[in-house]
PDB file of C-alpha atoms in Angstrom:
ATOM      1  CA  MET T   1       0.000   0.000   0.000  1.00 51.00           C
ATOM      2  CA  THR T   2       1.431   3.394  -1.058  1.00 52.00           C
ATOM      3  CA  LYS T   3       2.124   5.670   1.842  1.00 57.00           C
ATOM      4  CA  LYS T   4       0.398   9.050   1.600  1.00 62.00           C
ATOM      5  CA  PRO T   5       2.926  11.908   1.528  1.00 61.00           C
ATOM      6  CA  THR T   6       2.968  14.211   4.474  1.00 67.00           C
ATOM      7  CA  LYS T   7       2.067  17.875   4.249  1.00 60.00           C
ATOM      8  CA  SER T   8       5.709  18.870   4.554  1.00 62.00           C
ATOM      9  CA  GLN T   9       6.633  16.551   1.678  1.00 58.00           C
ATOM     10  CA  VAL T  10       3.854  18.027  -0.475  1.00 51.00           C
ATOM     11  CA  ARG T  11       5.088  21.530   0.263  1.00 61.00           C
ATOM     12  CA  ALA T  12       8.676  20.521  -0.511  1.00 57.00           C
ATOM     13  CA  GLN T  13       7.618  18.957  -3.822  1.00 65.00           C
ATOM     14  CA  ALA T  14       5.661  22.095  -4.766  1.00 58.00           C
ATOM     15  CA  VAL T  15       8.665  24.281  -3.942  1.00 54.00           C
ATOM     16  CA  ALA T  16      10.907  22.026  -6.040  1.00 60.00           C
ATOM     17  CA  GLU T  17       8.497  22.181  -9.003  1.00 67.00           C
ATOM     18  CA  ARG T  18       8.283  25.979  -8.771  1.00 68.00           C
ATOM     19  CA  GLN T  19      12.088  26.147  -8.701  1.00 67.00           C
ATOM     20  CA  ARG T  20      12.333  23.919 -11.791  1.00 69.00           C
ATOM     21  CA  ALA T  21       9.795  26.117 -13.592  1.00 62.00           C
ATOM     22  CA  SER T  22      11.682  29.241 -12.570  1.00 64.00           C
ATOM     23  CA  ASP T  23      14.968  27.744 -13.762  1.00 68.00           C
ATOM     24  CA  ALA T  24      13.392  26.773 -17.094  1.00 65.00           C
ATOM     25  CA  ALA T  25      11.964  30.259 -17.586  1.00 63.00           C
ATOM     26  CA  ALA T  26      15.322  31.844 -16.757  1.00 61.00           C
ATOM     27  CA  LYS T  27      17.035  29.552 -19.264  1.00 68.00           C
ATOM     28  CA  GLN T  28      14.541  30.582 -21.954  1.00 69.00           C
ATOM     29  CA  ARG T  29      15.192  34.252 -21.200  1.00 66.00           C
ATOM     30  CA  ARG T  30      18.956  33.701 -21.468  1.00 67.00           C
ATOM     31  CA  ASN T  31      18.501  31.932 -24.783  1.00 61.00           C
ATOM     32  CA  ARG T  32      16.367  34.789 -26.108  1.00 61.00           C
ATOM     33  CA  VAL T  33      18.981  37.325 -25.027  1.00 48.00           C
ATOM     34  CA  LEU T  34      21.718  35.330 -26.717  1.00 51.00           C
ATOM     35  CA  LEU T  35      19.591  34.981 -29.869  1.00 47.00           C
ATOM     36  CA  TRP T  36      18.777  38.689 -30.129  1.00 47.00           C
ATOM     37  CA  GLY T  37      22.327  39.615 -29.221  1.00 49.00           C
ATOM     38  CA  GLY T  38      23.602  37.386 -31.999  1.00 50.00           C
ATOM     39  CA  LEU T  39      21.136  38.905 -34.452  1.00 40.00           C
ATOM     40  CA  ALA T  40      22.220  42.392 -33.407  1.00 43.00           C
ATOM     41  CA  VAL T  41      25.844  41.503 -34.058  1.00 40.00           C
ATOM     42  CA  ILE T  42      24.907  40.139 -37.473  1.00 42.00           C
ATOM     43  CA  VAL T  43      23.014  43.328 -38.316  1.00 36.00           C
ATOM     44  CA  VAL T  44      25.949  45.496 -37.230  1.00 36.00           C
ATOM     45  CA  ILE T  45      28.350  43.400 -39.295  1.00 39.00           C
ATOM     46  CA  ALA T  46      26.029  43.682 -42.309  1.00 42.00           C
ATOM     47  CA  ILE T  47      25.906  47.467 -41.944  1.00 40.00           C
ATOM     48  CA  VAL T  48      29.680  47.682 -41.691  1.00 39.00           C
ATOM     49  CA  VAL T  49      30.102  45.462 -44.746  1.00 40.00           C
ATOM     50  CA  ALA T  50      27.629  47.614 -46.691  1.00 43.00           C
ATOM     51  CA  ILE T  51      29.472  50.788 -45.739  1.00 44.00           C
ATOM     52  CA  VAL T  52      32.839  49.318 -46.667  1.00 43.00           C
ATOM     53  CA  ALA T  53      31.441  48.005 -49.943  1.00 44.00           C
ATOM     54  CA  SER T  54      30.111  51.441 -50.826  1.00 45.00           C
ATOM     55  CA  GLY T  55      33.332  53.134 -49.795  1.00 46.00           C
ATOM     56  CA  GLY T  56      31.343  55.536 -47.614  1.00 51.00           C
ATOM     57  CA  GLY T  57      31.401  56.769 -44.068  1.00 62.00           C
ATOM     58  CA  ASP T  58      35.177  56.575 -43.756  1.00 76.00           C
ATOM     59  CA  THR T  59      35.651  59.673 -41.627  1.00 80.00           C
ATOM     60  CA  ALA T  60      39.070  58.423 -40.521  1.00 79.00           C
ATOM     61  CA  ASN T  61      40.470  59.212 -43.971  1.00 87.00           C
ATOM     62  CA  ALA T  62      38.749  62.581 -44.269  1.00 94.00           C
ATOM     63  CA  THR T  63      40.794  65.774 -44.268  1.00 95.00           C
ATOM     64  CA  LYS T  64      39.968  69.279 -43.086  1.00 95.00           C
ATOM     65  CA  PHE T  65      39.372  70.254 -46.706  1.00 97.00           C
ATOM     66  CA  GLU T  66      36.585  67.949 -47.872  1.00 98.00           C
ATOM     67  CA  THR T  67      34.536  71.171 -47.858  1.00 98.00           C
ATOM     68  CA  ALA T  68      35.845  74.735 -47.740  1.00 98.00           C
ATOM     69  CA  PRO T  69      34.614  78.307 -48.197  1.00 98.00           C
ATOM     70  CA  VAL T  70      34.350  79.505 -51.811  1.00 98.00           C
ATOM     71  CA  LYS T  71      34.416  83.126 -52.964  1.00 98.00           C
ATOM     72  CA  VAL T  72      32.424  83.907 -56.100  1.00 98.00           C
ATOM     73  CA  SER T  73      33.283  86.857 -58.351  1.00 98.00           C
ATOM     74  CA  GLY T  74      31.213  87.800 -61.367  1.00 98.00           C
ATOM     75  CA  THR T  75      27.640  87.034 -62.353  1.00 98.00           C
ATOM     76  CA  PRO T  76      26.304  83.565 -61.462  1.00 98.00           C
ATOM     77  CA  LEU T  77      25.034  81.440 -64.337  1.00 98.00           C
ATOM     78  CA  PRO T  78      21.298  80.724 -64.621  1.00 98.00           C
ATOM     79  CA  ASP T  79      20.102  77.334 -63.398  1.00 97.00           C
ATOM     80  CA  TYR T  80      20.564  74.625 -66.002  1.00 96.00           C
ATOM     81  CA  ASN T  81      17.432  72.962 -67.395  1.00 94.00           C
ATOM     82  CA  ALA T  82      18.148  69.847 -69.418  1.00 90.00           C
ATOM     83  CA  GLU T  83      14.663  69.924 -70.963  1.00 90.00           C
ATOM     84  CA  ALA T  84      14.822  73.508 -72.210  1.00 92.00           C
ATOM     85  CA  ALA T  85      15.078  74.120 -75.948  1.00 90.00           C
ATOM     86  CA  SER T  86      18.081  76.394 -75.448  1.00 93.00           C
ATOM     87  CA  ASP T  87      20.512  77.212 -72.664  1.00 96.00           C
ATOM     88  CA  PRO T  88      20.502  80.893 -71.635  1.00 97.00           C
ATOM     89  CA  ALA T  89      24.013  80.516 -70.195  1.00 97.00           C
ATOM     90  CA  ILE T  90      25.631  79.976 -73.602  1.00 97.00           C
ATOM     91  CA  GLY T  91      27.801  82.975 -74.392  1.00 97.00           C
ATOM     92  CA  GLU T  92      27.791  84.167 -70.779  1.00 98.00           C
ATOM     93  CA  THR T  93      31.110  84.612 -68.959  1.00 98.00           C
ATOM     94  CA  ILE T  94      31.604  82.050 -66.191  1.00 98.00           C
ATOM     95  CA  PRO T  95      32.008  83.387 -62.649  1.00 98.00           C
ATOM     96  CA  THR T  96      35.337  83.039 -60.866  1.00 98.00           C
ATOM     97  CA  LEU T  97      35.590  80.599 -57.986  1.00 98.00           C
ATOM     98  CA  ASP T  98      38.371  81.111 -55.449  1.00 98.00           C
ATOM     99  CA  GLY T  99      38.699  78.355 -52.890  1.00 98.00           C
ATOM    100  CA  SER T 100      40.727  75.436 -51.602  1.00 98.00           C
ATOM    101  CA  SER T 101      42.003  72.313 -53.267  1.00 98.00           C
ATOM    102  CA  LEU T 102      40.129  69.192 -52.169  1.00 98.00           C
ATOM    103  CA  GLY T 103      42.026  67.313 -49.507  1.00 93.00           C
ATOM    104  CA  ASP T 104      45.187  69.409 -49.185  1.00 95.00           C
ATOM    105  CA  GLY T 105      43.696  72.888 -48.894  1.00 96.00           C
ATOM    106  CA  GLY T 106      45.997  74.610 -51.377  1.00 97.00           C
ATOM    107  CA  PRO T 107      44.612  77.686 -53.154  1.00 98.00           C
ATOM    108  CA  ILE T 108      42.709  77.003 -56.364  1.00 98.00           C
ATOM    109  CA  THR T 109      40.881  79.238 -58.806  1.00 98.00           C
ATOM    110  CA  ILE T 110      38.402  78.327 -61.530  1.00 98.00           C
ATOM    111  CA  GLY T 111      37.263  81.114 -63.812  1.00 98.00           C
ATOM    112  CA  PRO T 112      37.313  82.691 -67.276  1.00 97.00           C
ATOM    113  CA  ASP T 113      41.063  83.362 -67.123  1.00 93.00           C
ATOM    114  CA  THR T 114      42.226  79.968 -65.835  1.00 91.00           C
ATOM    115  CA  GLY T 115      42.060  78.389 -69.270  1.00 90.00           C
ATOM    116  CA  ASN T 116      45.262  80.224 -70.242  1.00 90.00           C
ATOM    117  CA  GLY T 117      43.916  80.712 -73.751  1.00 93.00           C
ATOM    118  CA  GLU T 118      42.590  77.149 -74.003  1.00 97.00           C
ATOM    119  CA  PRO T 119      39.019  75.888 -73.694  1.00 98.00           C
ATOM    120  CA  GLN T 120      37.947  74.419 -70.387  1.00 98.00           C
ATOM    121  CA  MET T 121      35.808  71.599 -69.052  1.00 98.00           C
ATOM    122  CA  ILE T 122      34.528  71.950 -65.491  1.00 98.00           C
ATOM    123  CA  VAL T 123      32.805  68.898 -64.043  1.00 98.00           C
ATOM    124  CA  PHE T 124      30.835  68.954 -60.798  1.00 98.00           C
ATOM    125  CA  VAL T 125      30.642  65.643 -58.933  1.00 98.00           C
ATOM    126  CA  ALA T 126      29.149  64.380 -55.665  1.00 98.00           C
ATOM    127  CA  HIS T 127      30.820  61.461 -53.900  1.00 98.00           C
ATOM    128  CA  TRP T 128      27.483  59.763 -53.093  1.00 97.00           C
ATOM    129  CA  CYS T 129      26.120  60.016 -56.652  1.00 97.00           C
ATOM    130  CA  PRO T 130      26.228  56.599 -58.412  1.00 96.00           C
ATOM    131  CA  HIS T 131      26.278  58.269 -61.827  1.00 96.00           C
ATOM    132  CA  CYS T 132      29.319  60.323 -60.818  1.00 97.00           C
ATOM    133  CA  GLN T 133      30.946  57.129 -59.590  1.00 97.00           C
ATOM    134  CA  ASN T 134      30.404  55.658 -63.055  1.00 97.00           C
ATOM    135  CA  GLU T 135      31.452  58.763 -64.974  1.00 97.00           C
ATOM    136  CA  VAL T 136      34.696  59.581 -63.162  1.00 98.00           C
ATOM    137  CA  PRO T 137      36.523  56.388 -64.235  1.00 98.00           C
ATOM    138  CA  LEU T 138      35.345  56.987 -67.804  1.00 98.00           C
ATOM    139  CA  LEU T 139      36.783  60.523 -67.738  1.00 98.00           C
ATOM    140  CA  VAL T 140      40.028  59.221 -66.263  1.00 98.00           C
ATOM    141  CA  GLY T 141      40.255  56.694 -69.095  1.00 98.00           C
ATOM    142  CA  LEU T 142      39.644  59.395 -71.719  1.00 98.00           C
ATOM    143  CA  ALA T 143      42.349  61.530 -70.133  1.00 98.00           C
ATOM    144  CA  LYS T 144      44.805  58.641 -70.497  1.00 98.00           C
ATOM    145  CA  GLN T 145      43.865  58.471 -74.191  1.00 97.00           C
ATOM    146  CA  GLY T 146      44.748  62.156 -74.593  1.00 98.00           C
ATOM    147  CA  VAL T 147      41.166  63.204 -75.373  1.00 98.00           C
ATOM    148  CA  PHE T 148      41.479  66.279 -73.147  1.00 98.00           C
ATOM    149  CA  ASP T 149      44.865  67.406 -74.454  1.00 98.00           C
ATOM    150  CA  GLY T 150      44.583  71.129 -75.192  1.00 97.00           C
ATOM    151  CA  VAL T 151      41.681  71.526 -72.755  1.00 98.00           C
ATOM    152  CA  GLN T 152      41.986  72.754 -69.179  1.00 98.00           C
ATOM    153  CA  VAL T 153      40.015  70.308 -67.050  1.00 98.00           C
ATOM    154  CA  SER T 154      39.025  70.891 -63.446  1.00 98.00           C
ATOM    155  CA  ALA T 155      36.465  69.454 -61.067  1.00 98.00           C
ATOM    156  CA  VAL T 156      34.355  70.691 -58.195  1.00 98.00           C
ATOM    157  CA  ALA T 157      33.535  68.239 -55.401  1.00 98.00           C
ATOM    158  CA  THR T 158      30.185  69.425 -54.101  1.00 98.00           C
ATOM    159  CA  SER T 159      27.160  68.292 -52.051  1.00 97.00           C
ATOM    160  CA  THR T 160      29.611  66.637 -49.665  1.00 97.00           C
ATOM    161  CA  SER T 161      28.277  64.902 -46.543  1.00 96.00           C
ATOM    162  CA  ASP T 162      30.007  62.604 -44.069  1.00 96.00           C
ATOM    163  CA  GLN T 163      26.618  60.900 -43.605  1.00 95.00           C
ATOM    164  CA  ALA T 164      26.422  59.843 -47.269  1.00 96.00           C
ATOM    165  CA  PRO T 165      28.055  56.867 -49.037  1.00 96.00           C
ATOM    166  CA  ASN T 166      31.516  56.932 -50.571  1.00 97.00           C
ATOM    167  CA  TYR T 167      32.800  59.601 -48.192  1.00 97.00           C
ATOM    168  CA  PRO T 168      35.275  61.294 -48.237  1.00 98.00           C
ATOM    169  CA  PRO T 169      35.456  62.620 -51.816  1.00 98.00           C
ATOM    170  CA  SER T 170      39.220  63.171 -51.613  1.00 98.00           C
ATOM    171  CA  ALA T 171      39.832  59.459 -50.963  1.00 97.00           C
ATOM    172  CA  TRP T 172      37.381  58.467 -53.705  1.00 98.00           C
ATOM    173  CA  LEU T 173      38.985  60.641 -56.384  1.00 98.00           C
ATOM    174  CA  LYS T 174      42.458  59.577 -55.274  1.00 97.00           C
ATOM    175  CA  LYS T 175      41.416  55.935 -55.591  1.00 97.00           C
ATOM    176  CA  GLU T 176      40.138  56.630 -59.108  1.00 98.00           C
ATOM    177  CA  LYS T 177      43.444  58.385 -59.945  1.00 98.00           C
ATOM    178  CA  TRP T 178      41.685  61.610 -60.950  1.00 98.00           C
ATOM    179  CA  PRO T 179      44.465  63.587 -62.704  1.00 98.00           C
ATOM    180  CA  PHE T 180      43.043  67.124 -62.643  1.00 98.00           C
ATOM    181  CA  PRO T 181      42.663  69.874 -60.022  1.00 98.00           C
ATOM    182  CA  VAL T 182      39.630  69.656 -57.734  1.00 98.00           C
ATOM    183  CA  LEU T 183      38.029  72.532 -55.861  1.00 98.00           C
ATOM    184  CA  ALA T 184      36.271  71.699 -52.589  1.00 98.00           C
ATOM    185  CA  ASP T 185      32.851  73.323 -52.531  1.00 98.00           C
ATOM    186  CA  SER T 186      31.408  74.859 -49.388  1.00 98.00           C
ATOM    187  CA  LYS T 187      28.968  73.012 -47.151  1.00 97.00           C
ATOM    188  CA  THR T 188      26.149  75.039 -48.689  1.00 97.00           C
ATOM    189  CA  GLY T 189      27.210  74.428 -52.309  1.00 98.00           C
ATOM    190  CA  THR T 190      28.379  77.944 -53.125  1.00 98.00           C
ATOM    191  CA  ALA T 191      30.245  76.941 -56.300  1.00 98.00           C
ATOM    192  CA  ALA T 192      27.459  74.667 -57.537  1.00 98.00           C
ATOM    193  CA  LYS T 193      24.850  77.398 -57.128  1.00 98.00           C
ATOM    194  CA  ALA T 194      27.054  79.952 -58.897  1.00 98.00           C
ATOM    195  CA  TYR T 195      27.254  77.671 -61.945  1.00 98.00           C
ATOM    196  CA  GLY T 196      23.546  76.767 -62.010  1.00 98.00           C
ATOM    197  CA  LEU T 197      23.933  73.090 -61.136  1.00 97.00           C
ATOM    198  CA  SER T 198      20.703  71.087 -61.232  1.00 95.00           C
ATOM    199  CA  ALA T 199      21.889  67.454 -61.312  1.00 95.00           C
ATOM    200  CA  PHE T 200      25.007  65.276 -61.064  1.00 95.00           C
ATOM    201  CA  PRO T 201      27.356  64.838 -62.782  1.00 97.00           C
ATOM    202  CA  TYR T 202      27.295  68.325 -64.258  1.00 97.00           C
ATOM    203  CA  PHE T 203      29.478  69.525 -67.131  1.00 97.00           C
ATOM    204  CA  VAL T 204      30.256  73.110 -68.077  1.00 98.00           C
ATOM    205  CA  LEU T 205      32.265  73.487 -71.296  1.00 98.00           C
ATOM    206  CA  VAL T 206      33.955  76.858 -71.697  1.00 98.00           C
ATOM    207  CA  ASN T 207      35.360  78.673 -74.728  1.00 98.00           C
ATOM    208  CA  PRO T 208      38.921  80.060 -74.634  1.00 98.00           C
ATOM    209  CA  ASP T 209      37.479  83.530 -73.947  1.00 97.00           C
ATOM    210  CA  GLY T 210      35.816  82.295 -70.742  1.00 98.00           C
ATOM    211  CA  THR T 211      32.262  82.127 -72.064  1.00 98.00           C
ATOM    212  CA  VAL T 212      29.959  79.120 -71.789  1.00 98.00           C
ATOM    213  CA  ALA T 213      30.033  76.889 -74.861  1.00 97.00           C
ATOM    214  CA  GLY T 214      27.562  74.359 -73.483  1.00 97.00           C
ATOM    215  CA  ARG T 215      26.315  72.555 -70.387  1.00 96.00           C
ATOM    216  CA  GLY T 216      25.011  69.071 -69.666  1.00 96.00           C
ATOM    217  CA  THR T 217      24.136  66.635 -66.904  1.00 96.00           C
ATOM    218  CA  GLY T 218      24.200  62.898 -66.311  1.00 94.00           C
ATOM    219  CA  GLU T 219      26.314  59.992 -67.456  1.00 94.00           C
ATOM    220  CA  LEU T 220      27.479  61.047 -70.902  1.00 94.00           C
ATOM    221  CA  PRO T 221      28.776  58.155 -73.021  1.00 94.00           C
ATOM    222  CA  GLU T 222      32.358  58.107 -74.233  1.00 95.00           C
ATOM    223  CA  GLU T 223      31.616  58.959 -77.857  1.00 95.00           C
ATOM    224  CA  GLN T 224      29.422  61.871 -76.860  1.00 96.00           C
ATOM    225  CA  ILE T 225      32.142  63.316 -74.646  1.00 97.00           C
ATOM    226  CA  LYS T 226      34.704  62.941 -77.418  1.00 97.00           C
ATOM    227  CA  ALA T 227      32.406  64.681 -79.906  1.00 97.00           C
ATOM    228  CA  ASN T 228      31.830  67.594 -77.548  1.00 97.00           C
ATOM    229  CA  ILE T 229      35.521  68.007 -76.769  1.00 98.00           C
ATOM    230  CA  GLU T 230      36.395  67.949 -80.476  1.00 97.00           C
ATOM    231  CA  ALA T 231      33.775  70.623 -81.177  1.00 97.00           C
ATOM    232  CA  LEU T 232      35.000  72.660 -78.205  1.00 97.00           C
ATOM    233  CA  LYS T 233      38.561  72.601 -79.530  1.00 97.00           C
ATOM    234  CA  ALA T 234      37.359  73.508 -83.029  1.00 97.00           C
ATOM    235  CA  GLY T 235      35.190  76.359 -81.778  1.00 96.00           C
ATOM    236  CA  THR T 236      32.027  74.941 -83.361  1.00 96.00           C
ATOM    237  CA  ASP T 237      28.580  74.339 -81.877  1.00 94.00           C
ATOM    238  CA  LEU T 238      28.567  71.550 -79.324  1.00 94.00           C
ATOM    239  CA  PRO T 239      26.427  68.437 -79.789  1.00 92.00           C
ATOM    240  CA  ILE T 240      26.244  68.111 -75.981  1.00 84.00           C
ATOM    241  CA  ALA T 241      23.062  66.486 -74.697  1.00 81.00           C
ATOM    242  CA  SER T 242      22.159  65.560 -71.156  1.00 82.00           C
ATOM    243  CA  SER T 243      21.554  62.015 -69.970  1.00 77.00           C
ATOM    244  CA  SER T 244      18.638  60.796 -67.892  1.00 80.00           C
ATOM    245  CA  LYS T 245      21.170  58.864 -65.821  1.00 79.00           C
ATOM    246  CA  SER T 246      21.706  61.617 -63.286  1.00 71.00           C
ATOM    247  CA  SER T 247      21.184  62.385 -59.619  1.00 77.00           C
ATOM    248  CA  SER T 248      19.053  65.378 -58.734  1.00 73.00           C
ATOM    249  CA  ALA T 249      20.677  68.147 -56.747  1.00 72.00           C
ATOM    250  CA  SER T 250      17.458  68.932 -54.887  1.00 60.00           C
TER     251      SER T 250
END
């Protein structure tokens, strides 16, 4: 005959069962913490990998001259409209930009007199713009081919933000082996506004006398760039046409 447990035994068994339940619940909580902690680590790693892959957010390699004040002299150009039938800036003298060289802070000037009697091409790029990231290597390749021989080429790094991908612009352009001078625009885009920028990348082609020969935006294909540079050198009307592959400045 089974002996009936005493009251003290019943209480002890109940206490033991409550302890086992408490231990099981605590174990489940620890497992959940470990699971969510592991997921958090994975998410952080994924973010870091994405940033590294995009080349952005690398403030450690940034210099004091990723952006810098720009002084504008002369009349600003009207805003560029790629859909307009004609460009009101053609024939207008470009304003002079006095500022700092991207990355090293040396003095740099872009203006009607900096062509030294040669035509000019001024290209405005933003480090976070995927179309600029595609166009810069193409321009570097054309420079190696000698396409820009006889043309003064300069760039303006604008719309710079340490919160955007592919930062800093100085490291990006150095990586791409950009061979021409680069002016660092101000934090408020002083240079870009003075030249009527509306989208990236933005090209301003200038006659030897410092007047606008033509403007365009977007990823321009190699043959189109060559045709425009040839016309610029010859002093004839430019066939320049903007591309829909562009990043809006607004």
